[in-house]
Amino acid sequence: MATVETKGADSLRKALNLLDIVKDRPGGAEMRDLVAASGLSRPTAYRMVAALTEEGFLKLDDSTRRITFGPKLLALAQGIWSDTDLRGGSRNELTRLAQETGATALLMVRSGGWASCIDLVEGQRGGHGWQVGMVRSVTQCAGGLAILAYGDWSDLDRRQKDLDVDDPRQLKSTLGVVRSRFYAVDTLANESGNMGVAAPIFDISGRAVGAVCLYGDAQASLHALGSAVVQAARDISEARGGYPFDISLPTLAISNDLDGVDLIADSQCLIGDNPCFDDERLFWIDILGPSLYRLDRAGEEPVCLNQTEVAGALLRLGPGRMLLAQQTRLALLDGSGNETWQRRVSGLPPGFRYNDGALDPVGRIWLGAMDMAVSRSTGLLHRYDDLDASPISLPGFSLPNGISFSPDYERMFVVDSMEKLLCVFDYDADIGAATLRERITLLEDCDGRPSGLAPGPDGTFFTCHWDGGAVLQIDSIGRTISSYSVPVPRPSGLVYDGENDRLIVTSARVRLSETDTARFPKAGGTFAVPLSK
């Protein structure tokens, strides 16, 4: 029987077709995708998308500039999924996790200031100390922190006593780390000495309604279980009708073996960053580990120096003298990475951390600062005229992630990863004043973002192509001169080793799914990339 088409409904069909196109684009569609796939003229497509957005059927993600389903569609679908049982819908994933990891898998929910275990599948190792019905403070267990991180933070100060919080500022910083990782780790071991890792489960409206947790030996690497927990939480969420974040990579043709590119440390960093040399030693940080790595000489295993809080930036100040900028303090390190001095950070809003840095010619310290919840237009730079001074703020960024100077120090360059911009400033080194000159778009027609910035030869610079599997050499007006492939999707930090004409490149494995970590086993490693052709 032939399909009967209702007359006068062409515009409606075109709008519904746009919704279908968005549905078929994991992570959302760009406007150019909608125009190309729909066959509509650009003005018509823009008008329809604007109307659908105004009515709540679509929304524009400010951080990615991609168009995704809006709250109206989620609300309509809620009726279909409202009867889905969280416990029943999670059981298979809990069983799989326990069998594959040997750890005990838990399902947790929040009630006020408490997190309770509502289901549990024993792993082979046992001895975790949990039982169904057991509760802990929501701020003192991985499951509670995973749920709390994706809730409303506005009442944390008011509810300080209810949530068993001594320092709301520190709690917000902890929750920011959870958002950055997509998973939480226990702040305190339970009665048996074991600790856990957990990721949030979302309902169709994007609200965190529970958490998947794994509890195992406290001496084991909980971060190694992070991708498994995130993947399980995502699968449960999608089965319930929604997951608000895309952890999948763009389709990338990346080789795991590239001629001449050497893996010099398989450190599996969550976010490796800020590599720098001191004498013959190489240092770098794992921001979210958090840890500091030291490689004494080629061919040896790196030394891992664990840190107590997020390691935001590592900066060499001079021979045998480095600065480690953390969430709440600045620390001076010697040539072995040992702390020799520290001071409390002032001027950082709650939930912020430092991110990358640079020295000007007279020794002033510039540090980028970012909101760990990653919100637009909240980032800033801090300038320290000396380590005992209060910082001077320079606003106007979203995610400052790379600072460098021209060879004559008359220009300062800052990468804003979220906005995909190279911000160029006129710089007065006599007084340390930076005046915005222009903003240059980087990676305009590419997936991924610029990450980090390092000076190269002849007035050029290098920046990592996060989610692009490459390092780009650019000139002072942002034009790409050369591209160097790396065997991982998320290169994250770099330094130019001019003596050997090569780059030292760190990388990240944060937010990679189990499938992606299997595809890219070297993710999180540190590499030597030759520049000579």
PDB file of N, CA, C and O in Angstrom, residues 486-524:
ATOM      1  N   VAL A 486      51.694  11.169  15.990  1.00  0.00           N
ATOM      2  CA  VAL A 486      52.063  10.408  17.180  1.00  0.00           C
ATOM      3  C   VAL A 486      51.120   9.213  17.272  1.00  0.00           C
ATOM      4  O   VAL A 486      50.010   9.251  16.730  1.00  0.00           O
ATOM      5  N   PRO A 487      51.509   8.145  17.964  1.00  0.00           N
ATOM      6  CA  PRO A 487      50.710   6.907  17.949  1.00  0.00           C
ATOM      7  C   PRO A 487      49.595   6.872  18.997  1.00  0.00           C
ATOM      8  O   PRO A 487      49.186   5.802  19.445  1.00  0.00           O
ATOM      9  N   VAL A 488      49.102   8.040  19.387  1.00  0.00           N
ATOM     10  CA  VAL A 488      48.027   8.139  20.379  1.00  0.00           C
ATOM     11  C   VAL A 488      47.082   9.250  19.940  1.00  0.00           C
ATOM     12  O   VAL A 488      47.492  10.195  19.261  1.00  0.00           O
ATOM     13  N   PRO A 489      45.809   9.182  20.331  1.00  0.00           N
ATOM     14  CA  PRO A 489      44.858  10.202  19.871  1.00  0.00           C
ATOM     15  C   PRO A 489      44.965  11.521  20.609  1.00  0.00           C
ATOM     16  O   PRO A 489      44.599  12.571  20.065  1.00  0.00           O
ATOM     17  N   ARG A 490      45.465  11.505  21.858  1.00  0.00           N
ATOM     18  CA  ARG A 490      45.403  12.712  22.671  1.00  0.00           C
ATOM     19  C   ARG A 490      46.777  13.152  23.172  1.00  0.00           C
ATOM     20  O   ARG A 490      47.075  13.064  24.372  1.00  0.00           O
ATOM     21  N   PRO A 491      47.652  13.638  22.263  1.00  0.00           N
ATOM     22  CA  PRO A 491      48.865  14.287  22.746  1.00  0.00           C
ATOM     23  C   PRO A 491      48.455  15.515  23.549  1.00  0.00           C
ATOM     24  O   PRO A 491      47.506  16.210  23.196  1.00  0.00           O
ATOM     25  N   SER A 492      49.166  15.782  24.651  1.00  0.00           N
ATOM     26  CA  SER A 492      48.661  16.793  25.576  1.00  0.00           C
ATOM     27  C   SER A 492      49.668  17.857  25.983  1.00  0.00           C
ATOM     28  O   SER A 492      49.282  18.970  26.337  1.00  0.00           O
ATOM     29  N   GLY A 493      50.953  17.545  25.966  1.00  0.00           N
ATOM     30  CA  GLY A 493      51.967  18.516  26.347  1.00  0.00           C
ATOM     31  C   GLY A 493      53.259  18.242  25.603  1.00  0.00           C
ATOM     32  O   GLY A 493      53.494  17.124  25.131  1.00  0.00           O
ATOM     33  N   LEU A 494      54.126  19.253  25.481  1.00  0.00           N
ATOM     34  CA  LEU A 494      55.337  19.061  24.679  1.00  0.00           C
ATOM     35  C   LEU A 494      56.403  20.085  25.034  1.00  0.00           C
ATOM     36  O   LEU A 494      56.124  21.146  25.594  1.00  0.00           O
ATOM     37  N   VAL A 495      57.641  19.717  24.693  1.00  0.00           N
ATOM     38  CA  VAL A 495      58.769  20.621  24.790  1.00  0.00           C
ATOM     39  C   VAL A 495      59.697  20.326  23.610  1.00  0.00           C
ATOM     40  O   VAL A 495      59.831  19.160  23.189  1.00  0.00           O
ATOM     41  N   TYR A 496      60.303  21.372  23.057  1.00  0.00           N
ATOM     42  CA  TYR A 496      61.223  21.213  21.931  1.00  0.00           C
ATOM     43  C   TYR A 496      62.629  20.977  22.462  1.00  0.00           C
ATOM     44  O   TYR A 496      63.159  21.778  23.240  1.00  0.00           O
ATOM     45  N   ASP A 497      63.219  19.865  22.062  1.00  0.00           N
ATOM     46  CA  ASP A 497      64.589  19.506  22.416  1.00  0.00           C
ATOM     47  C   ASP A 497      65.474  19.894  21.232  1.00  0.00           C
ATOM     48  O   ASP A 497      65.700  19.099  20.322  1.00  0.00           O
ATOM     49  N   GLY A 498      65.932  21.157  21.243  1.00  0.00           N
ATOM     50  CA  GLY A 498      66.688  21.672  20.104  1.00  0.00           C
ATOM     51  C   GLY A 498      68.007  20.975  19.885  1.00  0.00           C
ATOM     52  O   GLY A 498      68.468  20.834  18.747  1.00  0.00           O
ATOM     53  N   GLU A 499      68.652  20.529  20.958  1.00  0.00           N
ATOM     54  CA  GLU A 499      69.955  19.870  20.831  1.00  0.00           C
ATOM     55  C   GLU A 499      69.856  18.608  19.990  1.00  0.00           C
ATOM     56  O   GLU A 499      70.781  18.274  19.238  1.00  0.00           O
ATOM     57  N   ASN A 500      68.732  17.895  20.089  1.00  0.00           N
ATOM     58  CA  ASN A 500      68.542  16.655  19.339  1.00  0.00           C
ATOM     59  C   ASN A 500      67.514  16.799  18.218  1.00  0.00           C
ATOM     60  O   ASN A 500      67.160  15.806  17.590  1.00  0.00           O
ATOM     61  N   ASP A 501      67.045  18.033  17.968  1.00  0.00           N
ATOM     62  CA  ASP A 501      66.068  18.326  16.924  1.00  0.00           C
ATOM     63  C   ASP A 501      64.888  17.356  16.997  1.00  0.00           C
ATOM     64  O   ASP A 501      64.552  16.647  16.056  1.00  0.00           O
ATOM     65  N   ARG A 502      64.247  17.350  18.153  1.00  0.00           N
ATOM     66  CA  ARG A 502      63.109  16.455  18.367  1.00  0.00           C
ATOM     67  C   ARG A 502      62.139  17.104  19.362  1.00  0.00           C
ATOM     68  O   ARG A 502      62.473  18.099  20.029  1.00  0.00           O
ATOM     69  N   LEU A 503      60.959  16.527  19.446  1.00  0.00           N
ATOM     70  CA  LEU A 503      59.972  16.933  20.432  1.00  0.00           C
ATOM     71  C   LEU A 503      59.819  15.844  21.484  1.00  0.00           C
ATOM     72  O   LEU A 503      59.864  14.653  21.154  1.00  0.00           O
ATOM     73  N   ILE A 504      59.644  16.234  22.722  1.00  0.00           N
ATOM     74  CA  ILE A 504      59.201  15.320  23.769  1.00  0.00           C
ATOM     75  C   ILE A 504      57.717  15.606  23.964  1.00  0.00           C
ATOM     76  O   ILE A 504      57.332  16.741  24.276  1.00  0.00           O
ATOM     77  N   VAL A 505      56.896  14.577  23.773  1.00  0.00           N
ATOM     78  CA  VAL A 505      55.441  14.756  23.767  1.00  0.00           C
ATOM     79  C   VAL A 505      54.807  13.838  24.811  1.00  0.00           C
ATOM     80  O   VAL A 505      55.018  12.623  24.791  1.00  0.00           O
ATOM     81  N   THR A 506      54.045  14.424  25.716  1.00  0.00           N
ATOM     82  CA  THR A 506      53.255  13.637  26.657  1.00  0.00           C
ATOM     83  C   THR A 506      51.855  13.432  26.073  1.00  0.00           C
ATOM     84  O   THR A 506      51.460  14.100  25.124  1.00  0.00           O
ATOM     85  N   SER A 507      51.106  12.497  26.659  1.00  0.00           N
ATOM     86  CA  SER A 507      49.775  12.206  26.119  1.00  0.00           C
ATOM     87  C   SER A 507      48.823  11.849  27.254  1.00  0.00           C
ATOM     88  O   SER A 507      49.215  11.767  28.414  1.00  0.00           O
ATOM     89  N   ALA A 508      47.547  11.645  26.904  1.00  0.00           N
ATOM     90  CA  ALA A 508      46.500  11.423  27.903  1.00  0.00           C
ATOM     91  C   ALA A 508      45.676  10.194  27.556  1.00  0.00           C
ATOM     92  O   ALA A 508      45.492   9.860  26.386  1.00  0.00           O
ATOM     93  N   ARG A 509      45.150   9.548  28.603  1.00  0.00           N
ATOM     94  CA  ARG A 509      44.198   8.460  28.406  1.00  0.00           C
ATOM     95  C   ARG A 509      42.893   8.738  29.148  1.00  0.00           C
ATOM     96  O   ARG A 509      42.012   7.882  29.229  1.00  0.00           O
ATOM     97  N   VAL A 510      42.759   9.954  29.696  1.00  0.00           N
ATOM     98  CA  VAL A 510      41.548  10.317  30.409  1.00  0.00           C
ATOM     99  C   VAL A 510      40.350  10.278  29.461  1.00  0.00           C
ATOM    100  O   VAL A 510      40.451  10.655  28.287  1.00  0.00           O
ATOM    101  N   ARG A 511      39.212   9.787  29.956  1.00  0.00           N
ATOM    102  CA  ARG A 511      37.940   9.743  29.241  1.00  0.00           C
ATOM    103  C   ARG A 511      37.929   8.801  28.048  1.00  0.00           C
ATOM    104  O   ARG A 511      36.974   8.791  27.271  1.00  0.00           O
ATOM    105  N   LEU A 512      38.973   8.028  27.847  1.00  0.00           N
ATOM    106  CA  LEU A 512      38.940   7.033  26.777  1.00  0.00           C
ATOM    107  C   LEU A 512      38.120   5.835  27.236  1.00  0.00           C
ATOM    108  O   LEU A 512      38.226   5.400  28.385  1.00  0.00           O
ATOM    109  N   SER A 513      37.318   5.306  26.334  1.00  0.00           N
ATOM    110  CA  SER A 513      36.527   4.120  26.653  1.00  0.00           C
ATOM    111  C   SER A 513      37.421   2.880  26.656  1.00  0.00           C
ATOM    112  O   SER A 513      38.585   2.924  26.240  1.00  0.00           O
ATOM    113  N   GLU A 514      36.881   1.767  27.103  1.00  0.00           N
ATOM    114  CA  GLU A 514      37.633   0.512  27.064  1.00  0.00           C
ATOM    115  C   GLU A 514      38.040   0.165  25.640  1.00  0.00           C
ATOM    116  O   GLU A 514      39.152  -0.305  25.384  1.00  0.00           O
ATOM    117  N   THR A 515      37.138   0.408  24.702  1.00  0.00           N
ATOM    118  CA  THR A 515      37.450   0.123  23.294  1.00  0.00           C
ATOM    119  C   THR A 515      38.611   0.966  22.827  1.00  0.00           C
ATOM    120  O   THR A 515      39.525   0.484  22.136  1.00  0.00           O
ATOM    121  N   ASP A 516      38.610   2.254  23.197  1.00  0.00           N
ATOM    122  CA  ASP A 516      39.665   3.160  22.737  1.00  0.00           C
ATOM    123  C   ASP A 516      41.007   2.846  23.384  1.00  0.00           C
ATOM    124  O   ASP A 516      42.052   2.940  22.733  1.00  0.00           O
ATOM    125  N   THR A 517      41.012   2.475  24.661  1.00  0.00           N
ATOM    126  CA  THR A 517      42.291   2.127  25.283  1.00  0.00           C
ATOM    127  C   THR A 517      42.860   0.838  24.696  1.00  0.00           C
ATOM    128  O   THR A 517      44.074   0.668  24.627  1.00  0.00           O
ATOM    129  N   ALA A 518      41.983  -0.063  24.239  1.00  0.00           N
ATOM    130  CA  ALA A 518      42.461  -1.268  23.551  1.00  0.00           C
ATOM    131  C   ALA A 518      43.045  -0.913  22.185  1.00  0.00           C
ATOM    132  O   ALA A 518      44.036  -1.511  21.744  1.00  0.00           O
ATOM    133  N   ARG A 519      42.430   0.043  21.496  1.00  0.00           N
ATOM    134  CA  ARG A 519      42.936   0.484  20.186  1.00  0.00           C
ATOM    135  C   ARG A 519      44.263   1.209  20.308  1.00  0.00           C
ATOM    136  O   ARG A 519      45.130   1.099  19.432  1.00  0.00           O
ATOM    137  N   PHE A 520      44.432   1.976  21.409  1.00  0.00           N
ATOM    138  CA  PHE A 520      45.619   2.808  21.570  1.00  0.00           C
ATOM    139  C   PHE A 520      46.283   2.489  22.911  1.00  0.00           C
ATOM    140  O   PHE A 520      46.177   3.258  23.874  1.00  0.00           O
ATOM    141  N   PRO A 521      46.962   1.355  22.992  1.00  0.00           N
ATOM    142  CA  PRO A 521      47.534   0.915  24.276  1.00  0.00           C
ATOM    143  C   PRO A 521      48.631   1.835  24.803  1.00  0.00           C
ATOM    144  O   PRO A 521      48.960   1.779  25.986  1.00  0.00           O
ATOM    145  N   LYS A 522      49.217   2.670  23.940  1.00  0.00           N
ATOM    146  CA  LYS A 522      50.287   3.565  24.382  1.00  0.00           C
ATOM    147  C   LYS A 522      49.754   4.904  24.895  1.00  0.00           C
ATOM    148  O   LYS A 522      50.542   5.770  25.293  1.00  0.00           O
ATOM    149  N   ALA A 523      48.434   5.057  24.887  1.00  0.00           N
ATOM    150  CA  ALA A 523      47.844   6.311  25.361  1.00  0.00           C
ATOM    151  C   ALA A 523      48.284   6.594  26.788  1.00  0.00           C
ATOM    152  O   ALA A 523      48.270   5.706  27.639  1.00  0.00           O
ATOM    153  N   GLY A 524      48.667   7.834  27.062  1.00  0.00           N
ATOM    154  CA  GLY A 524      49.182   8.208  28.371  1.00  0.00           C
ATOM    155  C   GLY A 524      50.685   8.120  28.474  1.00  0.00           C
ATOM    156  O   GLY A 524      51.266   8.487  29.497  1.00  0.00           O
TER     157      GLY A 524
END
